[in-house]
Amino acid sequence: MTPDVLTGGMAHPLDSMSIAGLGVVSGYGWGRESLWQGLMGGKPAARLYPGYGPGRDEHAWVGRIPNGGDPAHGTGLFGRAVHAAATEAIVDARARGWRQAGRTVGLVHAFTLGDVADWRDFYVLDDGHRRSRDYLRMLPSTPISVVMQEFGFHGPAMNVSAACSSGNVGLLTAKMWRDAGLVDDVLCITTDLSATPEMLEHFVGLGAAVADADPFTACRPFQADTLGFTMAEASVAMLLTDAVELPYARVLGGAMTNDAFHVVSMDPTHAQIIACVERALTNAGIDAGDVAYFNAHGTGTRQCDAAERDVVTTVFDDRPAITALKPLTGHCQGACAAIEVATIALSYERGIAASAPIVAPAHPRLLNGPTPMIDGPTLKLSMGMGGNNAAVVLDKF
């Protein structure tokens, strides 16, 4: 590598961005090990919570983040989760040999609606009146500003949002920054804590979420009798760099498209979803036949199932193994791609491909629970409302 005149750091090859640190807060608990143990145990993160339904007098299956974190980083869980995930990823990267000195570090935060619960309380409980310092905690710029200050990062910092594909979009934004020479390293955080009664009510009304059935009954991607997804929450952080010898995985490339068809429904031709996958493979410099794993968006909705079955057949000729995680993690909305990329990274490190157990007649390539990992790249597809499609390609370092 040679010195880069723009950043003062080092120029790097375009395919060198790797995941060197991971931090996770999920329905399984605080920390990436809680996620991994939950996935390996094969038990969904969701449980029954009261206070849901139109009358707020029903229980619902939801994968909510349990209480925790440092109150210094927010009275609510959103700011605490952002900070906890970021800190865990940075500490993890440092333990793997990453050194910040002399490097320009940026921060991408991918999210959808921000601190939903706190904004609701701001309007409903406080009538819009609050101390200015408490109001500032709710602004999307505040959590990332706190992280930048604490760790002394001076690269660009911004929020990005692309509905349920936000996690992949955050990763690709980070890669674009590095490819352009704007940064040496990027901390990519993705957060969604929106599994509130108000939000779940409308996703149920749209026919996408299922609140009154356990996750294995409701969410069966690539299986018979699937009904929809179980709503969940997560905050996930990844330290992306080329400056460690043994990262979890490499980010080879990716692509983004938009259906430009409908605000909720997918284009039934699946043309732009297929194009997104094909462009991601081209950007990563690999062929469809090279892909060992297809990590599905896998919401368990009928539209999603039809689209991804089409992708697997049309692009991959039904060759790769299929992994699906949302029956276990729940659908973490804007953070769903990020928690699944983190799982892929852990899978490469630990030699076990994580996937939910099969509970109904399934696609023949769908993995039935944790399975020994084989060599080869993984394509991770995500699809969000508004026609937002994003795919990333990862491989073992």
Coordinates of C-alpha atoms in Angstrom, one line a residue:
M1 CA 0.0 0.0 0.0
T2 CA 1.1 3.6 -0.6
P3 CA 0.2 6.9 1.3
D4 CA -3.1 8.4 0.2
V5 CA -2.8 12.2 -0.3
L6 CA -6.5 12.8 0.4
T7 CA -6.9 11.0 3.7
G8 CA -3.3 11.0 5.0
G9 CA -3.8 7.3 5.5
M10 CA -3.1 4.5 3.1
A11 CA -4.5 3.6 -0.3
H12 CA -6.0 0.1 -0.4
P13 CA -7.1 -2.4 -3.1
L14 CA -10.7 -2.1 -4.0
D15 CA -11.6 -5.6 -2.7
S16 CA -9.9 -5.3 0.6
M17 CA -12.7 -4.2 2.9
S18 CA -13.1 -6.7 5.7
I19 CA -15.2 -7.1 8.8
A20 CA -12.7 -6.8 11.7
G21 CA -15.0 -6.2 14.7
L22 CA -18.6 -7.1 15.6
G23 CA -21.0 -5.7 18.1
V24 CA -24.6 -6.9 18.4
V25 CA -27.6 -6.1 20.6
S26 CA -30.6 -8.3 19.7
G27 CA -33.7 -10.0 21.1
Y28 CA -31.3 -12.6 22.3
G29 CA -29.5 -10.1 24.6
W30 CA -26.6 -7.7 24.7
G31 CA -23.5 -8.9 22.9
R32 CA -22.6 -11.0 19.8
E33 CA -22.2 -14.2 21.9
S34 CA -25.8 -13.9 23.0
L35 CA -26.8 -13.8 19.3
W36 CA -24.6 -16.8 18.4
Q37 CA -25.7 -18.9 21.3
G38 CA -29.3 -18.2 20.5
L39 CA -28.9 -19.2 16.9
M40 CA -27.1 -22.4 17.8
G41 CA -29.7 -23.2 20.3
G42 CA -32.4 -23.0 17.6
K43 CA -34.9 -21.1 19.8
P44 CA -36.5 -17.9 18.4
A45 CA -35.5 -14.6 20.1
A46 CA -39.2 -13.6 20.2
R47 CA -41.5 -14.1 23.2
L48 CA -45.0 -13.0 24.2
Y49 CA -45.3 -9.4 25.4
P50 CA -48.4 -7.7 26.7
G51 CA -49.8 -4.4 25.6
Y52 CA -50.3 -5.1 21.9
G53 CA -53.3 -5.4 19.6
P54 CA -55.7 -2.5 18.6
G55 CA -56.9 -2.2 22.1
R56 CA -53.4 -2.7 23.6
D57 CA -54.9 -5.5 25.7
E58 CA -53.4 -8.5 23.8
H59 CA -50.1 -10.4 23.9
A60 CA -47.9 -10.5 20.8
W61 CA -44.9 -12.5 19.7
V62 CA -42.1 -9.9 19.4
G63 CA -38.3 -10.1 19.5
R64 CA -37.7 -7.0 21.6
I65 CA -34.3 -6.0 22.9
P66 CA -34.3 -6.7 26.7
N67 CA -33.5 -3.8 29.1
G68 CA -29.8 -3.1 29.5
G69 CA -27.0 -0.8 28.5
D70 CA -25.5 2.2 30.1
P71 CA -28.1 4.9 31.2
A72 CA -25.4 7.5 30.5
H73 CA -26.1 6.9 26.8
G74 CA -29.8 7.5 26.9
T75 CA -32.9 7.2 29.0
G76 CA -34.3 4.9 26.3
L77 CA -32.8 1.8 24.7
F78 CA -32.1 3.2 21.3
G79 CA -29.0 5.4 22.3
R80 CA -27.8 2.7 24.7
A81 CA -28.0 0.0 22.0
V82 CA -26.1 2.1 19.4
H83 CA -23.3 2.8 21.9
A84 CA -23.1 -0.7 23.2
A85 CA -22.9 -2.3 19.7
A86 CA -20.3 0.3 18.6
T87 CA -18.2 -0.2 21.6
E88 CA -18.2 -4.0 21.3
A89 CA -17.2 -3.8 17.6
I90 CA -14.3 -1.4 18.3
V91 CA -13.0 -3.4 21.3
D92 CA -13.3 -6.6 19.2
A93 CA -11.4 -5.1 16.3
R94 CA -8.7 -3.8 18.6
A95 CA -8.3 -7.3 20.1
R96 CA -7.8 -8.6 16.6
G97 CA -5.0 -6.1 15.9
W98 CA -6.7 -3.0 14.6
R99 CA -5.0 0.2 15.5
Q100 CA -6.7 3.5 15.0
A101 CA -3.6 5.7 15.1
G102 CA -2.9 7.6 11.9
R103 CA -6.1 6.3 10.2
T104 CA -9.2 8.3 9.1
V105 CA -12.3 6.6 10.5
G106 CA -15.8 7.4 9.3
L107 CA -19.2 6.3 10.6
V108 CA -22.3 5.2 8.7
H109 CA -25.4 4.7 10.8
A110 CA -28.2 2.9 8.9
F111 CA -31.7 3.2 10.4
T112 CA -35.3 3.8 9.5
L113 CA -37.3 5.8 12.0
G114 CA -34.8 6.4 14.9
D115 CA -35.9 6.3 18.5
V116 CA -39.6 5.5 17.9
A117 CA -40.5 5.0 21.5
D118 CA -38.9 8.2 22.7
W119 CA -40.5 10.3 19.9
R120 CA -43.9 8.8 20.9
D121 CA -43.4 9.8 24.5
F122 CA -42.2 13.2 23.4
Y123 CA -45.5 13.9 21.8
V124 CA -47.9 11.9 23.9
L125 CA -46.5 12.2 27.4
D126 CA -44.6 15.4 27.3
D127 CA -46.9 17.4 24.8
G128 CA -43.8 18.3 22.9
H129 CA -42.2 20.0 25.9
R130 CA -38.9 18.7 27.2
R131 CA -35.6 20.0 28.4
S132 CA -33.4 20.9 25.4
R133 CA -30.7 18.4 26.5
D134 CA -33.3 15.6 26.6
Y135 CA -34.7 16.7 23.3
L136 CA -31.3 16.5 21.7
R137 CA -31.0 12.8 22.6
M138 CA -33.8 12.0 20.1
L139 CA -32.1 13.6 17.1
P140 CA -30.6 11.1 14.6
S141 CA -27.3 12.9 14.7
T142 CA -26.8 12.6 18.4
P143 CA -26.0 8.9 18.9
I144 CA -23.4 8.9 16.1
S145 CA -21.9 12.2 17.3
V146 CA -21.5 10.7 20.8
V147 CA -19.6 7.7 19.3
M148 CA -17.4 9.9 17.1
Q149 CA -16.5 12.0 20.1
E150 CA -15.8 9.1 22.5
F151 CA -13.5 7.3 20.1
G152 CA -12.0 10.3 18.3
F153 CA -13.1 9.5 14.8
H154 CA -12.8 12.4 12.4
G155 CA -13.9 10.9 9.1
P156 CA -17.4 11.5 7.6
A157 CA -20.4 10.6 9.7
M158 CA -24.0 10.2 8.4
N159 CA -27.2 8.4 8.6
V160 CA -28.6 6.4 5.7
S161 CA -32.0 4.8 5.3
A162 CA -33.4 2.3 2.8
A163 CA -36.1 0.6 4.7
C164 CA -35.4 -3.1 5.4
S165 CA -32.4 -3.1 3.1
S166 CA -30.7 -0.4 5.2
G167 CA -28.1 -2.7 6.7
N168 CA -26.7 -3.8 3.3
V169 CA -26.9 -0.2 2.1
G170 CA -24.9 1.0 5.0
L171 CA -22.2 -1.6 4.2
L172 CA -22.1 -0.5 0.5
T173 CA -22.0 3.1 1.5
A174 CA -18.9 2.3 3.6
K175 CA -17.3 0.5 0.7
M176 CA -17.9 3.5 -1.6
W177 CA -16.2 5.8 0.9
R178 CA -13.2 3.5 1.0
D179 CA -13.1 3.0 -2.7
A180 CA -13.2 6.8 -3.2
G181 CA -10.3 7.3 -0.7
L182 CA -12.4 9.3 1.7
V183 CA -11.5 7.1 4.7
D184 CA -9.3 4.3 5.8
D185 CA -11.8 2.5 8.0
V186 CA -15.5 2.7 8.7
L187 CA -17.6 1.9 11.7
C188 CA -21.0 0.8 10.2
I189 CA -23.9 0.7 12.7
T190 CA -27.4 -0.4 11.9
T191 CA -30.2 0.1 14.5
D192 CA -34.0 -0.5 14.6
L193 CA -36.0 -0.5 17.8
S194 CA -39.4 -0.1 16.3
A195 CA -41.3 -3.1 17.6
T196 CA -43.8 -0.9 19.4
P197 CA -47.6 -1.7 19.6
E198 CA -48.3 1.2 17.2
M199 CA -45.8 -0.1 14.6
L200 CA -46.8 -3.8 14.9
E201 CA -50.5 -3.0 14.5
H202 CA -49.9 -1.5 11.1
F203 CA -47.6 -4.2 9.8
V204 CA -50.2 -6.7 10.8
G205 CA -52.8 -4.6 9.0
L206 CA -50.6 -4.7 5.9
G207 CA -50.6 -8.5 6.0
A208 CA -46.9 -8.7 6.5
A209 CA -46.4 -9.3 10.2
V210 CA -47.9 -12.0 12.4
A211 CA -48.4 -11.2 16.0
D212 CA -50.6 -14.1 17.3
A213 CA -48.6 -17.1 16.2
D214 CA -45.2 -18.4 17.4
P215 CA -42.3 -17.6 15.0
F216 CA -42.0 -21.2 13.7
T217 CA -45.7 -21.3 12.8
A218 CA -45.7 -17.8 11.3
C219 CA -42.4 -17.4 9.5
R220 CA -41.4 -20.2 7.2
P221 CA -39.3 -18.8 4.4
F222 CA -38.8 -21.3 1.5
Q223 CA -41.3 -23.6 3.3
A224 CA -45.0 -24.5 2.9
D225 CA -47.7 -22.6 4.7
T226 CA -45.7 -19.5 5.5
L227 CA -47.7 -16.6 6.9
G228 CA -45.4 -13.6 7.5
F229 CA -42.8 -12.4 9.8
T230 CA -42.3 -11.9 13.6
M231 CA -41.3 -8.3 14.3
A232 CA -38.0 -7.8 16.2
E233 CA -35.3 -5.3 17.1
A234 CA -31.5 -5.0 16.9
S235 CA -28.5 -2.8 16.8
V236 CA -25.4 -4.1 15.0
A237 CA -22.0 -2.6 14.5
M238 CA -19.1 -3.7 12.2
L239 CA -15.6 -2.2 12.1
L240 CA -14.6 -2.3 8.4
T241 CA -10.9 -2.1 7.5
D242 CA -8.0 -3.7 5.6
A243 CA -5.7 -3.4 8.6
V244 CA -6.1 -6.7 10.5
E245 CA -4.6 -10.0 9.6
L246 CA -7.5 -12.2 10.7
P247 CA -10.9 -10.6 10.2
Y248 CA -14.2 -12.4 10.2
A249 CA -14.9 -12.0 6.5
R250 CA -14.3 -9.9 3.4
V251 CA -16.9 -7.7 1.7
L252 CA -16.2 -8.5 -2.0
G253 CA -18.8 -6.1 -3.4
G254 CA -22.5 -5.5 -3.9
A255 CA -25.2 -3.6 -5.7
M256 CA -28.4 -1.7 -5.2
T257 CA -31.5 -1.3 -7.4
N258 CA -35.1 -0.1 -7.0
D259 CA -38.3 -1.7 -8.4
A260 CA -39.9 1.7 -9.0
F261 CA -43.2 -0.2 -8.9
H262 CA -45.1 0.3 -5.6
V263 CA -44.6 1.7 -2.1
V264 CA -45.1 -1.7 -0.5
S265 CA -45.6 -4.5 -3.1
M266 CA -42.8 -6.0 -5.2
D267 CA -42.7 -5.9 -9.0
P268 CA -44.1 -9.4 -9.9
T269 CA -41.6 -9.7 -12.7
H270 CA -38.8 -9.5 -10.1
A271 CA -36.6 -7.9 -12.8
Q272 CA -34.8 -5.4 -10.6
I273 CA -34.3 -7.9 -7.7
I274 CA -32.6 -10.2 -10.2
A275 CA -30.6 -7.4 -11.7
C276 CA -29.5 -6.4 -8.2
V277 CA -28.1 -9.9 -7.6
E278 CA -26.5 -10.1 -11.0
R279 CA -24.8 -6.7 -10.6
A280 CA -23.6 -7.6 -7.1
L281 CA -21.9 -10.7 -8.5
T282 CA -20.3 -8.6 -11.3
N283 CA -19.1 -6.0 -8.8
A284 CA -17.6 -8.7 -6.6
G285 CA -15.8 -10.2 -9.5
I286 CA -17.4 -13.7 -9.2
D287 CA -19.8 -15.9 -11.2
A288 CA -23.1 -17.2 -9.9
G289 CA -21.6 -20.7 -9.9
D290 CA -19.0 -19.6 -7.4
V291 CA -21.6 -18.8 -4.7
A292 CA -21.8 -21.4 -2.0
Y293 CA -24.6 -19.8 0.1
F294 CA -27.6 -17.6 -0.6
N295 CA -28.6 -15.9 2.6
A296 CA -32.2 -15.0 2.0
H297 CA -34.1 -11.9 3.0
G298 CA -36.6 -14.6 4.1
T299 CA -39.4 -12.6 5.7
G300 CA -41.8 -15.5 5.2
T301 CA -44.3 -13.3 3.3
R302 CA -45.6 -14.8 0.1
Q303 CA -44.3 -12.0 -2.1
C304 CA -40.8 -12.3 -0.7
D305 CA -40.8 -16.1 -0.9
A306 CA -41.9 -16.0 -4.6
A307 CA -39.3 -13.4 -5.4
E308 CA -36.4 -15.2 -3.8
R309 CA -37.3 -18.6 -5.2
D310 CA -37.2 -16.9 -8.6
V311 CA -33.7 -15.4 -7.8
V312 CA -32.4 -18.8 -6.7
T313 CA -33.7 -20.5 -9.9
T314 CA -33.0 -17.8 -12.4
V315 CA -29.6 -16.6 -11.3
F316 CA -28.2 -19.6 -9.4
D317 CA -29.9 -22.5 -11.1
D318 CA -30.9 -23.7 -7.6
R319 CA -27.2 -24.6 -6.8
P320 CA -26.2 -22.8 -3.6
A321 CA -27.3 -23.7 -0.1
I322 CA -30.0 -21.4 1.2
T323 CA -29.9 -20.0 4.8
A324 CA -32.8 -18.2 6.4
L325 CA -32.6 -16.5 9.8
K326 CA -35.7 -14.6 10.5
P327 CA -37.7 -17.5 12.1
L328 CA -35.0 -17.2 14.8
T329 CA -33.9 -13.5 15.0
G330 CA -37.2 -12.1 13.9
H331 CA -37.5 -9.4 11.3
C332 CA -35.4 -6.6 12.7
Q333 CA -36.7 -4.2 10.1
G334 CA -34.0 -1.7 9.2
A335 CA -31.4 -3.8 11.0
C336 CA -32.4 -7.2 9.6
A337 CA -29.6 -7.3 6.9
A338 CA -27.0 -6.2 9.4
I339 CA -27.8 -8.9 11.9
E340 CA -27.7 -11.5 9.1
V341 CA -24.4 -10.2 7.8
A342 CA -23.0 -10.4 11.3
T343 CA -24.2 -14.0 11.5
I344 CA -22.6 -14.8 8.2
A345 CA -19.3 -13.3 9.5
L346 CA -19.5 -15.4 12.7
S347 CA -20.3 -18.4 10.6
Y348 CA -17.2 -18.0 8.5
E349 CA -15.1 -17.6 11.7
R350 CA -16.6 -20.6 13.5
G351 CA -17.1 -23.0 10.6
I352 CA -20.9 -23.4 11.1
A353 CA -23.5 -22.1 8.7
A354 CA -26.4 -20.8 10.8
S355 CA -30.0 -21.2 9.6
A356 CA -33.4 -21.8 11.2
P357 CA -34.7 -25.4 11.6
I358 CA -37.1 -26.6 8.9
V359 CA -40.6 -27.2 10.2
A360 CA -42.6 -27.8 7.0
P361 CA -42.0 -29.1 3.4
A362 CA -39.1 -27.0 2.1
H363 CA -37.0 -26.0 -0.8
P364 CA -34.4 -28.8 -1.3
R365 CA -31.5 -26.4 -0.8
L366 CA -32.7 -24.9 2.4
L367 CA -30.4 -25.8 5.3
N368 CA -32.1 -27.4 8.3
G369 CA -30.5 -25.6 11.3
P370 CA -26.7 -25.2 11.9
T371 CA -24.6 -27.1 9.4
P372 CA -20.9 -27.5 8.9
M373 CA -19.6 -24.6 6.7
I374 CA -18.2 -25.3 3.2
D375 CA -15.8 -23.0 1.3
G376 CA -17.2 -20.3 -1.0
P377 CA -18.8 -16.9 -1.1
T378 CA -22.2 -15.9 0.4
L379 CA -24.6 -13.6 -1.3
K380 CA -26.8 -11.7 1.1
L381 CA -30.0 -10.3 -0.4
S382 CA -32.2 -7.7 1.3
M383 CA -35.4 -6.0 0.1
G384 CA -37.1 -3.1 1.6
M385 CA -40.4 -1.2 1.3
G386 CA -40.3 1.4 -1.5
G387 CA -38.7 -1.2 -3.8
N388 CA -35.3 -0.9 -2.2
N389 CA -33.1 -3.9 -3.2
A390 CA -29.5 -4.4 -2.0
A391 CA -27.2 -7.4 -2.2
V392 CA -23.7 -7.9 -0.8
V393 CA -21.2 -10.6 -1.4
L394 CA -19.0 -11.9 1.4
D395 CA -16.3 -14.5 1.7
K396 CA -13.9 -16.0 4.2
F397 CA -10.7 -14.0 4.5

